[in-house]
Amino acid sequence: MDSTSQMADFSESNFIQALSLGKTEKTPVWFMRQAGRSLPEYRAIRGVGSILDAVANPSLAAEITMQPVKRYGVDAAILYSDIIVPVHACGFGIDIIPGTGPTTDRPFEGESDLKRLANFDAKTDTGYVLSTIEILKKELEVPLIGFAGGPFTVASYLIEGKPSRNFIKTKQMMYTQPKLFESLLWRLTEITVDFLSAQAQSGVNAIQLFDSWVGALSPREYRRFITPCASEIFSSLSKFNIPMISFGTNTSELLGLFVEAGASAVGLDSNTEITTATKRLGDKVAIQGNLDPVVCLTSVDNIISQARQVLMDSAFAPGYVFNLGHGVLPETDPTKLVELVDFLHQNGEEIRKNERASATLANREEHIK
Amino acid sequence: MDSTSQMADFSESNFIQALSLGKTEKTPVWFMRQAGRSLPEYRAIRGVGSILDAVANPSLAAEITMQPVKRYGVDAAILYSDIIVPVHACGFGIDIIPGTGPTTDRPFEGESDLKRLANFDAKTDTGYVLSTIEILKKELEVPLIGFAGGPFTVASYLIEGKPSRNFIKTKQMMYTQPKLFESLLWRLTEITVDFLSAQAQSGVNAIQLFDSWVGALSPREYRRFITPCASEIFSSLSKFNIPMISFGTNTSELLGLFVEAGASAVGLDSNTEITTATKRLGDKVAIQGNLDPVVCLTSVDNIISQARQVLMDSAFAPGYVFNLGHGVLPETDPTKLVELVDFLHQNGEEIRKNERASATLANREEHIK
């Protein structure tokens, strides 16, 4: 393949086929946080300081993006970036403190703080991300995933001022100042649409919306506050005709709402079994996931045994991409992920096919119901 | 009522009736962590130091247990205690660091650490808890809830050595040393059965199993590792004929397994809607929950408006006890909870009844299906 054809089209790749509910010859796989601290080659070139500095350096960011593709042979690259890149770029005043996470000294508290998010133009403010994509489109031999943070998750960082477990300030604003909260979510939605559209125009082959902490909301709260935003994001992006994956942790009760909002695929964490999601979501949605990242800290035998179970669970998913239930843990031994990817590529479709064949009619009916 | 009759029987109380799927004249309510830091009268008598010292003082623990009953007029008291009381009492070497939580310098790492849990006799080692129950049975005019931590949650504190978000060490042990992990869970199960049986013999009117973090497991993992333990706990306790509530956060996918294990009621966190749980769990199980604790930090108007929605959601639950989705937050204004309890007692059953009456036949079928 020459690079021109690669830039144009990965539609026949196993990754895009799986997300489009098409045919796969091998089970496609990538890992959330595949580029990052678990890779010695990453630690070697990354240096110290904020991840935001590395993201703002296109040749470095492109190199980091490609490292796991080279090392693991995964079926997709994901842009080396962070969900707070756009709000950082528009001058809100937020940074990522190593070991802590996104932190701001001036949390979002009122109407006037919206001004700190007023100016965002993806091409101007995050041109470096688009430059990274341009480099990658010339170099990569696999599809490239673009991404953005979901409105709830980004809002929670702005409101809490730091990573949170209970989202108390965020929910207080949602309950007591719903208009303000909606204004914030809506502004983040506009930024996200702009940012993801620019990524799509630059040639990413799929996008993932990481609303990692949206599982803190009830379905009713999601429907009221997040559905309008997620629907706007997915419908604005639909013209690019690329798969759109929606992911969050503890979202078992929200998966159907992801689909209603327009996601073409859902990323599952390890708590929701793939069989359950397949039953609930029907035959129009691809599924991605969901090996527990902690499994990857154990022996190769155990990793493969549990990956086999995940593959069996996925047998009746209308489209399926292997992934973890959350990001690769920093202490993961990358040589084990190499073996996992080899196993999946060599055996994945066979295991899934055998599982379908061995299911009795009764099981099959239960699976596809 | 004289105290003798109170000791004997609260079977006609709204709380026990609701949990037994019987008739309720008022919607019963209690709050997880109703006794605690949100109450000024608690802070006044509690003093500094470990909660474990306060728990070990029966007259103090009884007084603290009764404070929220006096203040809020809730329909049940819950023993002032902590889920690590038995493992602390048997000499494992674990304490509760204020502001941090359960902490041990010597986490559970191997077979030899089982010896640190070898000796537990509820009457000898936690006699103070039973003395607290005896005091309360003379004083209380509402049912008393006994409780214990679930095996996974207690095991996670012993293995991690401190509160954890990802349970990495716990899951690693589960994956790589399943026999050791099962031995630990099983020993904790024996301790829990002994501890809860002693509480039941001393006269508690219901028990709640707090497996607060078991939602970190997938249904498959729960079934393999926790179902045997939970089944043993509930079946051993069944001879006492008291309602048994199973609670954990992020357990949307596990609720059916709680019931299979023998729980007579499930406590819902705020993520799972009561209507969904009612549909999934059928007509043999009482439901408790699930107002988001953060709501209680907002205005009384908002608290009552959201409580009204919870009541409407509960209309078709076969038995229903109002509660929060997790514990009362320390910053909660207790005067607001007084108003909430008054509202629930005055309007709860009326709102639930109206919701049932106004449901069209179609809605009704959807609700009870």
XYZ file of C-alpha atoms in Angstrom:
738
model
C 0.000 0.000 0.000
C 1.302 3.446 -0.747
C 0.680 6.254 1.660
C -1.820 8.039 -0.575
C -4.196 5.118 -0.548
C -3.718 4.793 3.195
C -4.639 8.411 3.696
C -7.746 7.955 1.684
C -9.252 4.848 3.063
C -9.069 2.164 5.702
C -12.613 1.074 5.110
C -11.591 -2.515 4.439
C -9.506 -2.776 7.598
C -10.705 -5.176 10.265
C -11.029 -2.299 12.727
C -13.324 -0.181 10.548
C -15.194 -3.240 9.313
C -15.908 -4.372 12.873
C -17.157 -0.932 13.876
C -19.275 -0.797 10.714
C -20.769 -4.251 11.424
C -19.004 -5.674 8.389
C -16.734 -8.664 7.832
C -13.550 -9.214 9.825
C -10.800 -11.655 8.972
C -9.005 -11.077 12.247
C -10.366 -9.747 15.507
C -9.241 -6.122 15.621
C -7.678 -4.879 18.835
C -6.361 -1.689 20.311
C -5.912 -0.607 23.933
C -7.081 2.535 25.650
C -3.904 4.343 26.849
C -1.822 2.084 24.641
C 0.543 5.015 24.157
C 1.906 5.899 27.524
C 3.789 5.094 30.653
C 3.759 1.319 30.294
C 6.107 1.610 27.296
C 9.828 2.098 27.990
C 10.216 3.741 24.575
C 7.581 6.250 25.691
C 9.329 7.024 28.957
C 12.562 7.414 27.005
C 11.307 10.172 24.719
C 8.541 11.713 26.782
C 10.675 13.604 29.289
C 9.237 15.261 32.382
C 6.635 17.997 32.606
C 3.038 18.231 31.559
C 1.625 15.863 28.989
C 0.188 19.020 27.414
C 3.659 20.092 26.330
C 4.252 16.738 24.655
C 0.868 16.906 22.932
C 1.735 20.365 21.603
C 4.822 18.981 19.867
C 3.537 17.296 16.668
C 6.584 15.240 15.790
C 6.860 13.975 19.372
C 3.121 13.331 19.659
C 3.116 11.486 16.335
C 6.047 9.355 17.411
C 4.343 8.497 20.709
C 1.124 7.677 18.855
C 2.977 5.214 16.631
C 4.957 3.486 19.371
C 2.232 1.026 20.392
C 1.403 0.280 16.764
C 4.997 -0.728 16.184
C 5.375 -2.536 19.478
C 2.041 -4.355 19.739
C 0.807 -4.577 16.184
C -2.560 -3.197 17.237
C -5.167 -2.524 14.566
C -5.611 1.155 15.285
C -3.607 4.086 16.567
C -5.162 6.603 18.898
C -3.985 10.156 18.819
C -1.651 10.942 21.708
C -3.575 13.723 23.372
C -5.689 14.384 26.452
C -9.321 15.176 27.033
C -8.530 18.592 28.486
C -6.465 19.725 25.486
C -9.200 21.976 24.008
C -10.176 23.655 27.297
C -6.519 24.167 28.035
C -5.960 25.538 24.552
C -8.764 28.069 24.816
C -7.150 29.539 27.911
C -9.404 28.337 30.707
C -6.383 27.918 32.926
C -6.078 24.221 33.611
C -3.068 21.964 33.603
C -2.279 18.320 34.223
C -0.226 17.741 37.320
C 1.776 14.503 36.923
C 0.491 11.935 39.412
C -2.645 13.956 40.142
C -4.421 14.771 36.912
C -6.256 17.801 35.536
C -6.083 20.628 38.033
C -7.118 24.253 38.081
C -6.707 26.879 40.775
C -9.784 28.692 39.497
C -12.599 26.170 39.150
C -15.661 26.954 37.087
C -18.108 28.563 39.494
C -20.352 30.969 37.650
C -21.607 32.592 34.487
C -18.512 34.769 34.214
C -16.299 31.688 33.946
C -17.933 30.895 30.613
C -15.810 33.730 29.197
C -12.761 31.623 29.893
C -14.131 29.138 27.357
C -15.420 31.735 24.885
C -12.723 31.540 22.278
C -11.907 28.263 20.694
C -11.054 27.543 17.140
C -9.641 24.091 16.607
C -7.486 25.100 13.652
C -5.944 28.066 15.470
C -5.837 26.886 19.056
C -5.091 23.204 18.565
C -3.317 23.391 15.231
C -0.602 21.217 16.716
C -3.110 18.353 17.095
C -4.052 18.688 13.437
C -0.387 18.780 12.483
C 0.117 15.579 14.449
C -2.715 13.976 12.503
C -1.140 15.107 9.226
C 2.168 13.489 10.127
C 0.395 10.330 11.222
C -1.690 10.085 8.078
C 1.530 9.881 6.103
C 3.196 7.362 8.378
C 0.519 5.090 9.759
C -0.489 1.816 8.169
C -3.503 1.389 10.415
C -6.570 3.553 11.038
C -6.200 6.527 13.344
C -8.704 7.207 16.116
C -9.378 10.807 17.050
C -11.000 11.625 20.344
C -12.392 14.175 22.726
C -13.611 14.184 26.296
C -17.314 13.974 26.896
C -19.039 17.097 28.223
C -19.786 15.716 31.690
C -16.262 14.509 32.300
C -14.596 17.711 31.109
C -17.138 19.810 33.023
C -16.390 17.825 36.172
C -12.682 18.689 35.958
C -13.474 22.360 35.444
C -15.962 22.478 38.316
C -14.175 20.266 40.847
C -10.799 21.802 40.043
C -9.180 18.388 40.387
C -9.993 14.713 39.899
C -12.965 13.710 42.048
C -14.514 10.512 43.266
C -18.003 11.733 44.164
C -18.437 14.746 41.873
C -20.080 16.648 44.706
C -19.472 20.147 43.339
C -20.455 19.088 39.843
C -23.713 17.536 40.953
C -24.476 20.443 43.253
C -24.232 22.770 40.284
C -26.363 20.411 38.210
C -29.065 20.355 40.878
C -29.012 23.961 42.015
C -27.904 25.863 38.912
C -29.097 23.662 36.069
C -29.092 26.547 33.571
C -25.495 27.391 34.373
C -24.545 23.729 34.206
C -26.314 23.397 30.848
C -24.535 26.494 29.552
C -21.214 24.952 30.485
C -22.105 21.593 28.941
C -23.330 23.313 25.826
C -20.191 25.384 25.416
C -18.110 22.245 25.884
C -20.287 20.560 23.273
C -19.585 23.334 20.764
C -15.874 23.076 21.473
C -16.012 19.307 21.117
C -17.868 19.467 17.806
C -15.332 21.961 16.479
C -12.399 19.898 17.759
C -13.659 16.542 16.499
C -14.764 17.998 13.148
C -11.291 19.386 12.626
C -9.813 15.986 13.472
C -12.196 14.310 11.020
C -11.334 16.852 8.312
C -7.683 16.120 8.945
C -8.365 12.475 8.294
C -8.947 10.475 11.451
C -10.745 7.237 10.597
C -12.891 6.918 13.701
C -13.561 8.918 16.828
C -14.101 7.978 20.438
C -15.927 10.181 22.917
C -14.414 9.573 26.362
C -17.102 10.553 28.847
C -15.181 8.523 31.371
C -17.028 9.635 34.515
C -20.534 10.119 33.134
C -21.484 6.890 34.912
C -21.812 9.093 38.014
C -25.169 10.200 36.602
C -28.442 8.335 36.707
C -30.145 7.534 33.387
C -32.655 10.311 34.081
C -29.879 12.837 34.640
C -28.030 11.649 31.560
C -31.169 11.984 29.479
C -31.825 15.506 30.662
C -28.326 16.955 30.653
C -26.115 14.820 28.449
C -28.326 13.362 25.736
C -28.783 16.751 24.020
C -25.014 17.293 24.022
C -24.069 13.802 22.912
C -26.741 13.905 20.194
C -25.391 17.221 18.939
C -21.858 15.849 18.863
C -22.725 12.629 17.049
C -25.142 14.251 14.597
C -22.648 17.011 13.756
C -19.985 14.407 13.122
C -22.189 12.010 11.173
C -21.433 13.734 7.862
C -17.874 12.430 8.046
C -19.133 8.843 7.875
C -16.647 7.503 10.364
C -17.438 5.173 13.274
C -18.200 6.969 16.533
C -17.509 5.119 19.776
C -18.969 6.238 23.090
C -17.124 5.174 26.235
C -17.468 5.697 29.970
C -16.942 3.616 33.091
C -19.820 2.374 35.247
C -22.213 3.136 32.423
C -24.106 -0.134 32.406
C -27.415 1.736 32.740
C -26.451 4.358 30.157
C -25.399 2.224 27.188
C -28.800 2.382 25.540
C -28.727 6.168 25.858
C -25.322 6.288 24.155
C -26.893 4.516 21.196
C -30.001 6.708 21.220
C -27.697 9.735 21.067
C -26.162 8.405 17.880
C -23.054 6.450 18.836
C -22.314 3.704 16.334
C -20.328 1.700 18.875
C -20.086 1.486 22.642
C -16.968 0.849 24.671
C -17.711 -1.399 27.651
C -15.885 -1.336 30.929
C -15.271 -4.656 32.683
C -18.409 -4.477 34.813
C -20.878 -5.010 32.001
C -20.658 -8.369 30.316
C -20.535 -8.261 26.538
C -23.365 -10.784 26.325
C -25.579 -8.499 28.407
C -24.730 -5.443 26.318
C -25.371 -7.385 23.112
C -28.807 -8.399 24.344
C -29.715 -4.896 25.465
C -28.364 -2.968 22.495
C -29.522 -5.127 19.635
C -27.952 -5.687 16.249
C -27.158 -2.156 15.067
C -24.286 -1.334 17.391
C -20.698 -2.490 17.533
C -19.183 -3.358 20.883
C -15.673 -2.687 22.093
C -14.057 -4.028 25.254
C -13.750 -5.266 27.942
C -10.865 -7.186 29.516
C -10.116 -5.884 33.001
C -6.802 -3.951 32.801
C -5.703 -5.610 36.046
C -5.703 -8.967 34.216
C -2.825 -7.624 32.117
C -0.682 -7.468 35.258
C -0.892 -11.258 35.630
C 0.726 -14.137 33.731
C 0.452 -14.500 29.970
C -1.449 -17.759 30.496
C -4.031 -16.011 32.620
C -4.262 -13.039 30.258
C -4.917 -15.352 27.329
C -7.372 -17.481 29.255
C -9.398 -14.423 30.210
C -9.112 -12.925 26.737
C -10.533 -16.191 25.407
C -13.568 -15.714 27.640
C -14.004 -12.139 26.389
C -13.877 -13.415 22.807
C -16.495 -16.054 23.580
C -18.686 -13.402 25.192
C -18.358 -11.324 22.029
C -19.446 -14.116 19.684
C -22.884 -12.647 19.059
C -21.947 -8.979 19.038
C -22.903 -7.575 15.625
C -19.465 -5.976 15.378
C -16.613 -6.386 17.823
C -13.307 -4.713 18.635
C -11.160 -6.145 21.412
C -10.012 -3.667 24.040
C -9.603 -3.338 27.777
C -12.375 -2.129 30.050
C -10.321 0.982 30.867
C -6.808 2.251 30.148
C -3.609 0.196 30.201
C -2.184 0.402 33.726
C 1.275 2.026 33.860
C 2.794 -1.047 35.522
C 1.763 -3.338 32.642
C 4.577 -5.339 31.028
C 4.367 -4.487 27.304
C 5.780 -7.857 26.248
C 2.612 -9.438 27.602
C 0.436 -7.191 25.473
C 2.450 -8.275 22.425
C 1.542 -11.870 23.212
C -2.074 -10.932 23.786
C -2.326 -9.185 20.405
C -0.711 -12.159 18.660
C -3.146 -14.509 20.334
C -6.130 -12.374 19.335
C -5.007 -12.084 15.744
C -4.256 -15.773 15.417
C -7.243 -17.163 17.281
C -9.843 -14.478 17.779
C -12.188 -15.112 14.868
C -11.849 -18.885 15.216
C -12.831 -18.761 18.890
C -15.767 -16.477 18.165
C -16.903 -18.655 15.272
C -16.652 -21.838 17.341
C -18.638 -20.226 20.115
C -21.395 -19.368 17.657
C -21.330 -22.859 16.201
C -21.409 -24.603 19.554
C -24.238 -22.540 20.942
C -27.363 -24.608 20.994
C -30.424 -23.142 19.387
C -31.715 -22.230 22.830
C -28.483 -20.470 23.743
C -28.436 -18.775 20.424
C -31.928 -17.452 20.928
C -30.982 -16.250 24.357
C -27.880 -14.575 22.978
C -29.527 -12.687 20.168
C -32.776 -11.845 21.890
C -45.676 0.514 74.155
C -43.572 -0.855 76.957
C -40.027 -1.832 76.313
C -40.676 -5.564 76.594
C -43.036 -5.564 73.658
C -40.602 -3.417 71.709
C -37.831 -5.922 72.298
C -40.010 -8.727 71.122
C -41.437 -7.467 67.924
C -41.474 -4.705 65.352
C -43.097 -6.884 62.751
C -45.982 -4.462 62.274
C -43.699 -1.464 61.791
C -43.692 0.185 58.389
C -39.994 -0.578 58.018
C -40.296 -4.325 58.599
C -43.558 -4.483 56.666
C -41.973 -2.819 53.640
C -39.012 -5.183 53.692
C -41.382 -8.140 54.098
C -43.506 -6.980 51.141
C -46.400 -6.233 53.495
C -48.625 -3.220 54.059
C -47.237 0.211 54.898
C -49.194 3.149 56.224
C -46.285 5.528 55.847
C -43.257 5.232 53.628
C -40.464 4.067 55.916
C -37.143 5.888 55.708
C -33.675 5.691 57.163
C -30.365 7.006 55.868
C -27.104 5.175 55.451
C -24.574 6.940 57.768
C -27.449 8.709 59.494
C -25.401 8.552 62.676
C -22.266 10.505 62.069
C -20.414 13.637 61.237
C -23.342 15.549 59.785
C -24.922 15.738 63.259
C -23.619 18.416 65.660
C -24.787 16.291 68.597
C -22.563 13.520 67.217
C -19.534 15.757 66.910
C -20.209 16.984 70.454
C -19.994 13.568 72.087
C -17.822 11.629 69.681
C -14.476 13.200 70.537
C -11.329 12.612 68.520
C -9.591 9.331 67.788
C -10.604 6.211 65.958
C -14.234 5.396 65.414
C -13.281 1.947 66.689
C -12.827 3.345 70.205
C -16.290 4.901 70.080
C -17.802 1.665 68.800
C -16.174 -0.221 71.678
C -17.964 1.980 74.221
C -21.530 0.602 74.412
C -23.212 3.530 76.132
C -21.587 5.988 73.710
C -22.309 3.812 70.670
C -25.936 3.390 71.771
C -26.333 7.125 72.246
C -24.853 7.822 68.802
C -27.132 5.171 67.269
C -30.181 6.881 68.772
C -29.244 10.446 67.812
C -30.623 10.319 64.253
C -33.783 8.569 65.433
C -34.437 11.429 67.843
C -33.375 14.127 65.409
C -34.900 12.880 62.162
C -37.697 10.596 63.248
C -36.420 7.890 60.912
C -38.128 4.509 60.927
C -35.077 2.476 61.803
C -31.862 2.822 63.733
C -28.652 1.331 62.423
C -26.046 0.168 64.847
C -23.194 2.644 65.152
C -20.296 0.466 64.076
C -17.964 -0.078 61.150
C -17.465 -2.838 58.650
C -13.936 -3.543 59.859
C -14.964 -4.013 63.515
C -14.740 -7.838 63.443
C -11.389 -8.030 61.612
C -10.036 -5.390 63.958
C -11.433 -7.273 66.943
C -9.810 -10.546 65.957
C -6.414 -8.871 65.933
C -5.600 -8.588 62.253
C -3.965 -5.244 62.876
C -6.077 -2.684 61.084
C -7.292 0.710 62.191
C -9.345 3.549 60.786
C -7.339 6.685 60.184
C -9.648 9.730 60.375
C -9.886 11.319 56.937
C -8.355 8.287 55.235
C -10.257 5.164 56.199
C -9.301 1.581 57.040
C -5.538 1.230 56.976
C -3.073 -1.497 57.832
C 0.724 -1.489 57.730
C 0.720 -5.218 57.115
C -1.671 -5.968 54.260
C -2.944 -9.470 53.649
C -0.443 -11.051 51.278
C -0.322 -14.786 51.803
C -1.516 -17.952 53.475
C 0.231 -17.072 56.730
C -1.853 -13.918 57.080
C -4.944 -16.096 57.503
C -3.665 -16.786 61.023
C -4.282 -13.146 61.837
C -7.976 -13.847 61.241
C -8.026 -17.282 62.878
C -9.623 -16.390 66.166
C -12.949 -14.674 66.213
C -15.815 -15.227 68.531
C -18.438 -12.528 68.298
C -19.510 -12.837 71.931
C -15.960 -12.605 73.262
C -14.292 -10.306 70.762
C -17.144 -7.954 69.948
C -19.093 -8.272 73.173
C -19.272 -4.482 73.236
C -21.345 -4.507 70.044
C -23.767 -6.950 71.611
C -23.898 -4.817 74.754
C -24.735 -1.826 72.573
C -27.581 -3.804 71.029
C -28.863 -4.728 74.491
C -28.949 -1.092 75.548
C -30.652 -0.121 72.314
C -33.281 -2.820 72.552
C -34.381 -1.287 75.838
C -34.363 2.275 74.597
C -35.366 2.255 70.958
C -38.906 2.655 69.732
C -38.027 1.727 66.162
C -36.461 -1.387 64.621
C -32.707 -1.766 64.866
C -30.611 -2.716 61.831
C -27.501 -4.778 62.404
C -24.837 -4.968 59.750
C -21.551 -6.322 58.538
C -19.213 -5.629 55.653
C -19.425 -7.889 52.638
C -16.517 -10.263 52.056
C -15.176 -8.517 48.961
C -15.155 -5.080 50.536
C -13.508 -6.190 53.764
C -11.014 -8.325 51.821
C -10.128 -5.320 49.679
C -9.200 -3.265 52.745
C -7.057 -6.097 54.102
C -5.297 -6.679 50.773
C -4.880 -3.074 49.609
C -3.914 -1.875 53.077
C -5.890 1.312 52.489
C -8.934 2.554 50.595
C -8.525 1.962 46.878
C -10.129 3.148 43.698
C -9.092 0.396 41.311
C -8.604 -2.586 43.638
C -5.508 -3.571 41.714
C -3.895 -5.683 44.447
C -7.207 -7.315 45.300
C -7.943 -8.267 41.715
C -4.383 -9.431 41.132
C -4.768 -11.843 44.032
C -8.150 -12.931 42.703
C -6.685 -13.653 39.263
C -3.335 -15.136 40.230
C -3.989 -16.755 43.618
C -7.675 -17.621 43.457
C -7.377 -20.311 46.144
C -5.763 -17.891 48.563
C -8.358 -15.240 47.712
C -11.154 -17.760 48.269
C -9.624 -18.804 51.600
C -9.660 -15.190 52.705
C -13.215 -14.623 51.491
C -14.341 -17.788 53.171
C -12.736 -16.910 56.496
C -14.384 -13.475 56.302
C -17.659 -15.229 55.546
C -17.351 -17.364 58.679
C -16.567 -14.272 60.731
C -19.511 -12.434 59.198
C -21.925 -15.282 59.882
C -20.769 -15.441 63.493
C -20.961 -11.669 63.894
C -24.385 -11.250 62.268
C -25.814 -14.302 64.050
C -24.750 -12.831 67.374
C -26.376 -9.520 66.419
C -29.561 -11.351 65.455
C -29.557 -13.329 68.711
C -29.161 -10.051 70.568
C -32.277 -8.804 68.862
C -31.571 -6.729 65.763
C -34.687 -6.582 63.606
C -33.031 -6.577 60.182
C -29.536 -6.809 58.808
C -27.745 -5.091 55.953
C -24.708 -6.537 54.239
C -22.554 -3.621 53.054
C -20.462 -4.984 50.191
C -19.909 -1.393 49.187
C -17.166 -1.956 46.595
C -18.218 -5.305 45.153
C -19.393 -3.405 42.066
C -15.728 -3.516 41.020
C -16.352 -7.120 39.994
C -18.027 -8.376 36.843
C -21.093 -10.586 37.222
C -18.971 -13.601 36.286
C -16.434 -12.785 38.991
C -19.189 -12.150 41.541
C -20.787 -15.482 40.692
C -17.553 -17.385 41.093
C -16.100 -15.713 44.164
C -18.863 -13.925 46.040
C -22.056 -15.868 45.408
C -20.909 -18.818 47.561
C -20.040 -16.441 50.411
C -23.171 -14.323 50.184
C -25.326 -17.470 49.925
C -23.687 -18.892 53.029
C -24.253 -15.642 54.926
C -27.900 -15.270 53.949
C -28.765 -18.952 54.386
C -27.084 -19.071 57.803
C -29.039 -16.012 58.878
C -32.356 -17.103 57.429
C -33.338 -18.964 60.606
C -33.683 -15.628 62.383
C -36.495 -14.619 60.062
C -35.399 -11.022 59.761
C -35.134 -9.034 56.521
C -31.694 -9.149 54.919
C -30.670 -6.216 52.725
C -27.745 -6.430 50.297
C -26.081 -3.159 49.312
C -23.169 -2.066 47.156
C -22.406 0.822 44.831
C -22.144 0.392 41.054
C -23.875 -2.952 41.354
C -26.447 -2.482 38.625
C -25.318 -5.716 36.947
C -25.133 -7.627 40.240
C -28.554 -6.982 41.749
C -30.033 -10.204 40.397
C -27.119 -12.112 41.910
C -27.785 -10.493 45.301
C -31.288 -11.923 45.135
C -30.119 -15.334 43.936
C -27.786 -15.442 46.935
C -30.756 -15.012 49.245
C -31.073 -11.300 50.008
C -34.662 -10.347 50.743
C -34.067 -6.714 49.787
C -31.574 -4.778 47.700
C -30.223 -1.338 48.413
C -29.835 0.681 45.216
C -27.277 3.368 44.634
C -28.338 6.404 42.609
C -27.145 5.002 39.284
C -29.774 2.316 38.952
C -33.296 3.603 38.613
C -35.829 1.992 40.906
C -38.129 1.296 37.962
C -35.342 -0.646 36.225
C -34.525 -2.636 39.344
C -38.202 -3.416 39.899
C -38.501 -4.755 36.368
C -35.361 -6.853 36.624
C -35.879 -8.255 40.103
C -39.543 -9.130 40.016
C -42.103 -9.167 42.777
C -40.331 -11.068 45.533
C -37.760 -8.487 46.566
C -38.014 -5.242 48.480
C -36.111 -2.230 47.228
C -34.339 0.418 49.259
C -32.909 3.674 47.989
C -31.867 5.744 46.104
C -31.789 9.556 46.375
C -28.351 10.880 45.461
C -26.691 12.070 48.718
C -25.477 15.182 46.899
C -29.120 16.242 46.470
C -29.266 16.630 50.264
C -26.701 19.429 50.018
C -29.151 21.543 47.996
C -32.308 23.455 48.948
C -35.214 21.826 50.765
C -37.380 22.518 47.715
C -35.005 20.637 45.480
C -34.570 17.807 47.969
C -38.318 17.343 48.172
C -38.808 17.619 44.440
C -36.235 14.902 43.818
C -37.550 12.755 46.663
C -40.969 12.986 45.011
C -39.465 11.536 41.834
C -37.856 8.716 43.813
C -41.229 7.944 45.398
C -42.894 7.879 41.990
C -40.174 5.559 40.703
C -40.854 3.267 43.648
C -44.595 3.023 43.031
C -44.438 -0.508 41.631
C -41.716 -1.882 43.899
C -43.221 -4.809 45.806
C -41.820 -3.374 49.029
C -40.062 -0.070 49.422
C -37.885 1.715 51.993
C -36.705 5.240 51.255
C -32.974 5.811 51.630
C -30.098 7.558 49.911
C -28.009 5.919 47.212
C -24.987 6.006 49.526
C -24.142 7.466 52.929
C -25.158 10.911 54.220
C -22.378 13.340 53.291
C -20.693 14.946 56.320
C -21.533 18.458 55.079
C -25.285 17.742 55.010
C -27.463 20.148 57.015
C -29.471 17.910 59.366
C -32.417 20.311 59.485
C -32.992 19.527 55.816
C -33.155 15.820 56.502
C -35.773 16.514 59.180
C -37.893 18.215 56.531
C -37.286 15.369 54.106
C -38.428 12.757 56.627
C -41.538 14.789 57.455
C -42.346 15.101 53.775
C -41.916 11.357 53.211
C -44.069 10.430 56.184
C -46.803 12.873 55.271
C -46.875 12.330 51.534
C -44.953 9.206 50.622
C -47.713 6.635 50.377
C -50.104 9.124 48.765
C -47.595 9.949 46.030
C -46.849 6.279 45.414
C -50.542 5.433 45.329
C -51.326 8.269 42.922
C -48.528 7.156 40.669
C -49.948 3.659 40.534
C -53.432 4.990 39.897
C -52.369 7.359 37.156
C -50.311 4.799 35.292
C -52.172 3.725 32.200
C -52.609 0.042 31.663
C -49.760 0.080 29.186
C -47.454 1.830 31.618
C -48.523 -0.513 34.326
C -47.674 -3.514 32.211
C -44.338 -2.021 31.399
C -43.688 -1.358 35.071
C -44.494 -4.770 36.386
C -43.186 -6.822 33.511
